[in-house]
Coordinates of C-alpha atoms in Angstrom, one line a residue:
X1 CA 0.0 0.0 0.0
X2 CA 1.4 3.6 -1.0
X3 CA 1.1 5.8 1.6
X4 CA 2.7 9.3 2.1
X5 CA 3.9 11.4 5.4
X6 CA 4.6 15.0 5.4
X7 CA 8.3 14.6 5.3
X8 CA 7.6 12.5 1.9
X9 CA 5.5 15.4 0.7
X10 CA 8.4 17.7 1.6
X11 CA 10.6 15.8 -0.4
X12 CA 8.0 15.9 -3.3
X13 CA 7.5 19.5 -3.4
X14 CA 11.5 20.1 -2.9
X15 CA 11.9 17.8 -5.9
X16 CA 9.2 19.7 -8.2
X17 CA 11.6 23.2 -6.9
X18 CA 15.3 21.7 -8.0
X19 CA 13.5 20.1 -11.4
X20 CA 11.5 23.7 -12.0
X21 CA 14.1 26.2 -10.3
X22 CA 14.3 27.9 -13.6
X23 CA 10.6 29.0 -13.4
X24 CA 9.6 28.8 -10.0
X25 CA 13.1 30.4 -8.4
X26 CA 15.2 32.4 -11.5
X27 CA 12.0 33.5 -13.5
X28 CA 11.3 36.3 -10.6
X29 CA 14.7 36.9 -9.5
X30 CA 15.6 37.5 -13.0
X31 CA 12.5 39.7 -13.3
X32 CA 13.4 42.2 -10.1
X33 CA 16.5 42.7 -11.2
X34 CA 15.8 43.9 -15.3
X35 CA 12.6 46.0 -12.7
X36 CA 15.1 47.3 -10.5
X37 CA 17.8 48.2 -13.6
X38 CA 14.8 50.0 -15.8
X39 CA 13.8 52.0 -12.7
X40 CA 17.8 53.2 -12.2
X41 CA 17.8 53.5 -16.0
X42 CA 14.4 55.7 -15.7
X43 CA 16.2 57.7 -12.4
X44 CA 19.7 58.7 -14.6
X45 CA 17.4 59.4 -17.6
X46 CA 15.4 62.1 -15.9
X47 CA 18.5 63.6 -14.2
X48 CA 20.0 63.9 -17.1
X49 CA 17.3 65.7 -19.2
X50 CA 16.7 67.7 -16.0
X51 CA 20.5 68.9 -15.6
X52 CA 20.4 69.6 -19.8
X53 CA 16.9 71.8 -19.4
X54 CA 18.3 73.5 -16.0
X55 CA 15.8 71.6 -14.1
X56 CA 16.8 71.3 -10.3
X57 CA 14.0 70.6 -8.0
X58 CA 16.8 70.6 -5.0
X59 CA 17.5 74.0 -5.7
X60 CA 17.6 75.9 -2.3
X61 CA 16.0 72.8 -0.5
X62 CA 12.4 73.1 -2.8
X63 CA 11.3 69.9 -2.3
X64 CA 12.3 69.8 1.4
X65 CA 10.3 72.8 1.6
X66 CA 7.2 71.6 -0.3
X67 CA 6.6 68.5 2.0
X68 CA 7.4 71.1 5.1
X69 CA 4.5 72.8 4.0
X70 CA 2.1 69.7 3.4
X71 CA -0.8 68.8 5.4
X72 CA -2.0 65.3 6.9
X73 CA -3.8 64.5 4.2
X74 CA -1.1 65.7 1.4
X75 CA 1.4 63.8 3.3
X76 CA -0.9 60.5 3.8
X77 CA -0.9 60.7 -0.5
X78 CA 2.6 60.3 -0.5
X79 CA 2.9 57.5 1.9
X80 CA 0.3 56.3 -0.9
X81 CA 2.7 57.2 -3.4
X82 CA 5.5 55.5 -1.7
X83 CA 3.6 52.4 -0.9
X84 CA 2.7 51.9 -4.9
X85 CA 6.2 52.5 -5.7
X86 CA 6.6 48.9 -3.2
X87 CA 4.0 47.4 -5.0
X88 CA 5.0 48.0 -8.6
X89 CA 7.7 45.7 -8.7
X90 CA 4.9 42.6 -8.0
X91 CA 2.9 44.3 -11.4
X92 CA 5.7 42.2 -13.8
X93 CA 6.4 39.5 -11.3
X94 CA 2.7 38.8 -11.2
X95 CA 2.4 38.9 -14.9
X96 CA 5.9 36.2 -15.1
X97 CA 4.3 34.0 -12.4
X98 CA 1.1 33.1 -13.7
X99 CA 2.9 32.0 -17.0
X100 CA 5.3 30.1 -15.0
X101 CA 2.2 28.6 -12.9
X102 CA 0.6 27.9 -16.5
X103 CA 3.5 26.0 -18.4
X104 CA 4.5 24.2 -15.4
X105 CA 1.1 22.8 -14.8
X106 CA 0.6 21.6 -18.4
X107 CA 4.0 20.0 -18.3
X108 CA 3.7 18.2 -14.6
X109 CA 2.1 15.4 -15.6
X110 CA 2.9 15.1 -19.5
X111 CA 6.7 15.4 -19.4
X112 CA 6.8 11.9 -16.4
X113 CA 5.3 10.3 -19.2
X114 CA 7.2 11.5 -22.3
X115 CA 10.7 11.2 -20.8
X116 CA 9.4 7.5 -19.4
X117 CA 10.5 8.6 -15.8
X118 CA 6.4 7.8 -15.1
X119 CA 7.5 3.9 -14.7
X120 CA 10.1 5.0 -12.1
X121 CA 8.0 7.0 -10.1
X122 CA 4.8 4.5 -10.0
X123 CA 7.9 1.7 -8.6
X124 CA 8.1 4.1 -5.7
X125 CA 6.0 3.3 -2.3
X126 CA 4.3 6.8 -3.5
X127 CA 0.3 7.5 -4.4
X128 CA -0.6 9.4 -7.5
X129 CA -3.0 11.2 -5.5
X130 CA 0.3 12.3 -3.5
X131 CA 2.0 12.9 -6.3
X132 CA -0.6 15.7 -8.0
X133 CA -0.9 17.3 -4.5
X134 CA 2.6 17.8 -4.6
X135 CA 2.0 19.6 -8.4
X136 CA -0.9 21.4 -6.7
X137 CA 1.2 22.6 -4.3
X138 CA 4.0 23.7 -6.2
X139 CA 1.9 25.8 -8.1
X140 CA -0.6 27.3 -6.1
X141 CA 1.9 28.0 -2.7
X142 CA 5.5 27.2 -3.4
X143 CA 5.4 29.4 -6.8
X144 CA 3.5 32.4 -4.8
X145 CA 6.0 32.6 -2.0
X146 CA 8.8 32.6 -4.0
X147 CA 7.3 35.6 -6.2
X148 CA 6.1 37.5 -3.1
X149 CA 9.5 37.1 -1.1
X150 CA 11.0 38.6 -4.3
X151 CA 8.4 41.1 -4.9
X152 CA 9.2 41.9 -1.4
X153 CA 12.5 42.5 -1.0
X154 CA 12.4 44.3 -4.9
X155 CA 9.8 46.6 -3.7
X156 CA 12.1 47.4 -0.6
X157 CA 15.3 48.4 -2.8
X158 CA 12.8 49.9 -5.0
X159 CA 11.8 52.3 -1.7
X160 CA 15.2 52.7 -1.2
X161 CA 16.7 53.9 -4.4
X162 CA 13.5 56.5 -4.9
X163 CA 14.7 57.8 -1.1
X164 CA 18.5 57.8 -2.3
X165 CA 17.7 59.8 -5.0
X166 CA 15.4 62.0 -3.5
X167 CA 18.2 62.5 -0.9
X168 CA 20.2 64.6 -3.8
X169 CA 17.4 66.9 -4.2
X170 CA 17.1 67.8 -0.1
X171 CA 14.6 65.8 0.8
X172 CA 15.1 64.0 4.0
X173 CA 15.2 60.2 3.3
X174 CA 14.0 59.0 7.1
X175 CA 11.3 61.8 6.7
X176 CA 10.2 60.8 3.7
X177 CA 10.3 56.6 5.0
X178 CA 8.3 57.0 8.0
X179 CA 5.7 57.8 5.8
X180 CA 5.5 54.6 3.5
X181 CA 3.7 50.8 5.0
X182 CA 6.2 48.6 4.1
X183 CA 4.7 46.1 6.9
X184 CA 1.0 46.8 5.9
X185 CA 2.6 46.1 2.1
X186 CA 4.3 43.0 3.2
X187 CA 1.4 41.5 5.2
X188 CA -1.4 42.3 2.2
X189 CA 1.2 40.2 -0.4
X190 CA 1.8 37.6 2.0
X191 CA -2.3 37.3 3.1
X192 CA -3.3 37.2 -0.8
X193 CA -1.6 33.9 -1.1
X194 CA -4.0 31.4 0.8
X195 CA -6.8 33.2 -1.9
X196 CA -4.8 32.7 -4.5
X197 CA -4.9 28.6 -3.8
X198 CA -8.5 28.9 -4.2
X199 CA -9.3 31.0 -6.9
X200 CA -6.7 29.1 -9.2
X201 CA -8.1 25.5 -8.6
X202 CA -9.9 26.0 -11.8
X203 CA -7.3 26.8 -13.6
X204 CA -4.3 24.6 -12.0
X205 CA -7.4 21.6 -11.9
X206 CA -8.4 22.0 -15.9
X207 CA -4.5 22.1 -17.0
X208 CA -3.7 19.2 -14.7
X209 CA -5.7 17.1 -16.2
X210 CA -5.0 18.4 -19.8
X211 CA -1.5 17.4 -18.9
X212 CA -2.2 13.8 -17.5
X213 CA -4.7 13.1 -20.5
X214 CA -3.8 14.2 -23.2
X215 CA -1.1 11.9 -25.4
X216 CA 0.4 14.7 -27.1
X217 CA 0.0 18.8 -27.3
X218 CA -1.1 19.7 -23.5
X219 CA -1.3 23.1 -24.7
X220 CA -3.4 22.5 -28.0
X221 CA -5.7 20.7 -26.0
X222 CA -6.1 22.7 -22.9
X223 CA -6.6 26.0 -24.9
X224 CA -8.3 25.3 -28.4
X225 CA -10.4 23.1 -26.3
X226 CA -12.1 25.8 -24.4
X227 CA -11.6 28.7 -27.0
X228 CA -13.2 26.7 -29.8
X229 CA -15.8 25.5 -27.4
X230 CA -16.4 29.7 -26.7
X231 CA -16.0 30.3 -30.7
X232 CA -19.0 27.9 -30.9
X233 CA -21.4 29.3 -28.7
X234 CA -21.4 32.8 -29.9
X235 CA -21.6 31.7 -33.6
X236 CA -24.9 29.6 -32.1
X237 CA -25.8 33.0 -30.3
X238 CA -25.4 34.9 -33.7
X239 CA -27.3 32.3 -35.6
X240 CA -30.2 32.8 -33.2
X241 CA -30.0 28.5 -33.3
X242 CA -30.0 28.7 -29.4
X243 CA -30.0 31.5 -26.8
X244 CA -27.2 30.3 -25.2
X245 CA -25.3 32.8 -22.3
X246 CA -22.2 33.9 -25.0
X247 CA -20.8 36.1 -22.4
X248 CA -21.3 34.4 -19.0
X249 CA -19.4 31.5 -20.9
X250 CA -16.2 33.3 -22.1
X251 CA -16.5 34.9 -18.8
X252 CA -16.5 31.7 -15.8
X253 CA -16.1 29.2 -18.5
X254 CA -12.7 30.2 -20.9
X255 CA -11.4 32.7 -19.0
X256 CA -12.0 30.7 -15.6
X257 CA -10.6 28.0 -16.9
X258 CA -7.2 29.5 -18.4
X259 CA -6.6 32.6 -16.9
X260 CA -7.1 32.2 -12.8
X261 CA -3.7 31.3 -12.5
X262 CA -2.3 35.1 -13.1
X263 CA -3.1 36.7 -9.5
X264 CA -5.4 39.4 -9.3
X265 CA -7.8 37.8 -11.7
X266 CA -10.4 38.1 -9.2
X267 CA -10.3 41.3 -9.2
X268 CA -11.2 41.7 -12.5
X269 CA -13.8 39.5 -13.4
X270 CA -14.8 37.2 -9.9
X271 CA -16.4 39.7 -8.2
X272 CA -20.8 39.6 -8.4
X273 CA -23.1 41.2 -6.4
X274 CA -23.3 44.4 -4.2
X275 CA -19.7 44.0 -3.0
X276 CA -18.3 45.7 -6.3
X277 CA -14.8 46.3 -5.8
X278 CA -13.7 50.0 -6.6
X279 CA -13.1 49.1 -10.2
X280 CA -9.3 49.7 -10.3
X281 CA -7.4 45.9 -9.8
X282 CA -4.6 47.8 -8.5
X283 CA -6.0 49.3 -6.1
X284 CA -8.0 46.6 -5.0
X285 CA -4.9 44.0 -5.0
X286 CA -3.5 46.7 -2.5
X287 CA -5.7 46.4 0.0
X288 CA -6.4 43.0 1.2
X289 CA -9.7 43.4 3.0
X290 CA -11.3 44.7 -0.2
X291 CA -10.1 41.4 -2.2
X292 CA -11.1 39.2 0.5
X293 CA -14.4 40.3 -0.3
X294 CA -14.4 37.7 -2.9
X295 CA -14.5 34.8 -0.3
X296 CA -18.6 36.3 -0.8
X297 CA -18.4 35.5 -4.5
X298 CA -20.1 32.3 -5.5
X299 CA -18.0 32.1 -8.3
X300 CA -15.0 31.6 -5.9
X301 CA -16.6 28.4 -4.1
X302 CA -18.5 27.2 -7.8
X303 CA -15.0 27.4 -9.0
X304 CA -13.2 25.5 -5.8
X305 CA -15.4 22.6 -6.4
X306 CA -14.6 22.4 -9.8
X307 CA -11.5 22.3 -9.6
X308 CA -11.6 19.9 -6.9
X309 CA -13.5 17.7 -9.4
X310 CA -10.6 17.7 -12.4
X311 CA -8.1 17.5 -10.0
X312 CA -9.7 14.1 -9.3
X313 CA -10.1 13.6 -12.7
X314 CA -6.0 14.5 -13.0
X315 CA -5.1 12.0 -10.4
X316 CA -7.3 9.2 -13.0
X317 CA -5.6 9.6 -15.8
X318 CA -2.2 9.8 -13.7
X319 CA -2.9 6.4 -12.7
X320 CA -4.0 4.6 -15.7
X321 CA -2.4 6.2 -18.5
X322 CA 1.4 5.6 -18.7
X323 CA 1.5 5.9 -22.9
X324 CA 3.3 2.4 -22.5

């Protein structure tokens, strides 16, 4: 009997990190640092054009001066301003991990059984049930924290550099620090991960299984599948054969399907009801208790379950088909 304990599951998910380390581990490193060089790049640029116009905003301590002069609620703004500048650097990151998240799950499953290493893995005393949750969490929690640490500690240096070179112009740099949330930032990117897990079940479930069916072209199948499906029901729509929901199915049925696994998804098309989030993702990714509100959305749970289901489906196919 195949049984797995949590130091076997460790091993697992440490296994799916040294085989994927390119994606999961160099993909957002790589990222922060072409962020953090373009924002330098940016920095020199303007200082440059500034010195060549005789632009000097430091110029008998005028910025210094300006944010002397500020109120509460001029200076709260720029702790705003300072906390977006934190938050930019997990824009791109966020974008690169839900790509990586993508192509790794629709190669989890398919690449054990085009290399052949399948038949060494199903000799091990290991389930294949354990085996996708380790794939499930690789993608849904391992991936995340490794973005968000990174996002993290860009976001700080980020901070940093914008208080260096503010420093130039005579703007105190701990003045201007005290007024940024780097905690509050840390603490919302941290807290959006356990609703992440959730909301990409769909997703992570529907390429899962794409990967552990299909015998060839995981990514043919688990997009043209969908899309064509969606191309089909609108051309029925515009027939007038059957009055079938066109949007509501690109909506929770393609874009569901493909696209939960970019975070912040939710904010743009899982929210129903009263609840309405301010209509800027950005702004709603920033603060955490406004995208928990979509632990109200039915579309959250409906989508859980899902999930759930092709997951099982996933661990099926993972323990019949072997392509031998």
């Amino acid at each position: 009997m195949k049984t797995t304990t949590w130091k076997t599951m460790y091993w697992l998910v440490k296994r799916e990190f040294w085989e994927h380390r390119g994606g999961f581990f160099w993909a957002p490193i790589i990222t922060g640092g072409v962020f953090l060089l373009l924002n330098i790049m940016g920095i020199i640029t303007a200082e440059v054009v500034g010195a060549r116009h005789g632009i000097n905003f430091g110029a008998s301590g005028g910025l210094q001066r300006v944010i002397a002069d500020m109120d509460a609620g001029d200076l709260s703004k720029v702790g705003l301003a300072l906390d977006v500048a934190m938050y930019s650097a997990m824009g791109l990151l966020i974008v690169v991990l839900g790509f990586v998240v993508f192509f790794y799950c629709l190669g989890a499953l398919y690449d054990d059984r085009r290399d052949r290493s399948i038949l060494f893995w199903k000799s091990l005393p290991i389930s294949d049930a354990s085996t996708v949750l380790s794939k499930i969490i690789s993608a849904t929690v391992l991936a995340p924290v490794v973005a968000v640490i990174t996002g993290i500690v860009v976001g700080m240096l980020q901070l940093l550099i914008l208080a260096v070179t503010l420093s130039f112009h005579g703007v105190n740099v701990w003045q201007l620090l005290v007024l940024a949330h780097p905690f509050r930032v840390m603490f919302n990117l941290v807290g959006y991960i356990p609703l992440y897990v959730l909301w990409a079940l769909p997703s992570v479930g529907w390429l899962l299984l794409c990967s552990a069916w299909a015998r060839s072209k995981p990514f043919l199948w688990a997009v043209a599948l969908p899309v064509a499906t969606g191309l089909l029901v609108s051309w029925f729509g515009i027939m007038g054969l059957f009055d079938l929901p066109t949007t509501w199915f690109w909506k929770n049925i393609v874009q569901r399907g493909l696209l939960s696994v970019f975070p912040g998804t939710g904010s743009v098309f899982g929210h129903q009801g009263n609840f309405a989030v301010s209509g800027n993702p950005a702004m709603d990714f920033m603060d955490l208790g406004n995208t928990y509100q979509l632990l109200a959305s039915p579309n959250l749970w409906i989508g859980a379950v899902v999930g759930l289901g092709l997951l099982a489906g996933a661990v099926w196919f993972r323990r019949w088909r072997d392509d031998s």
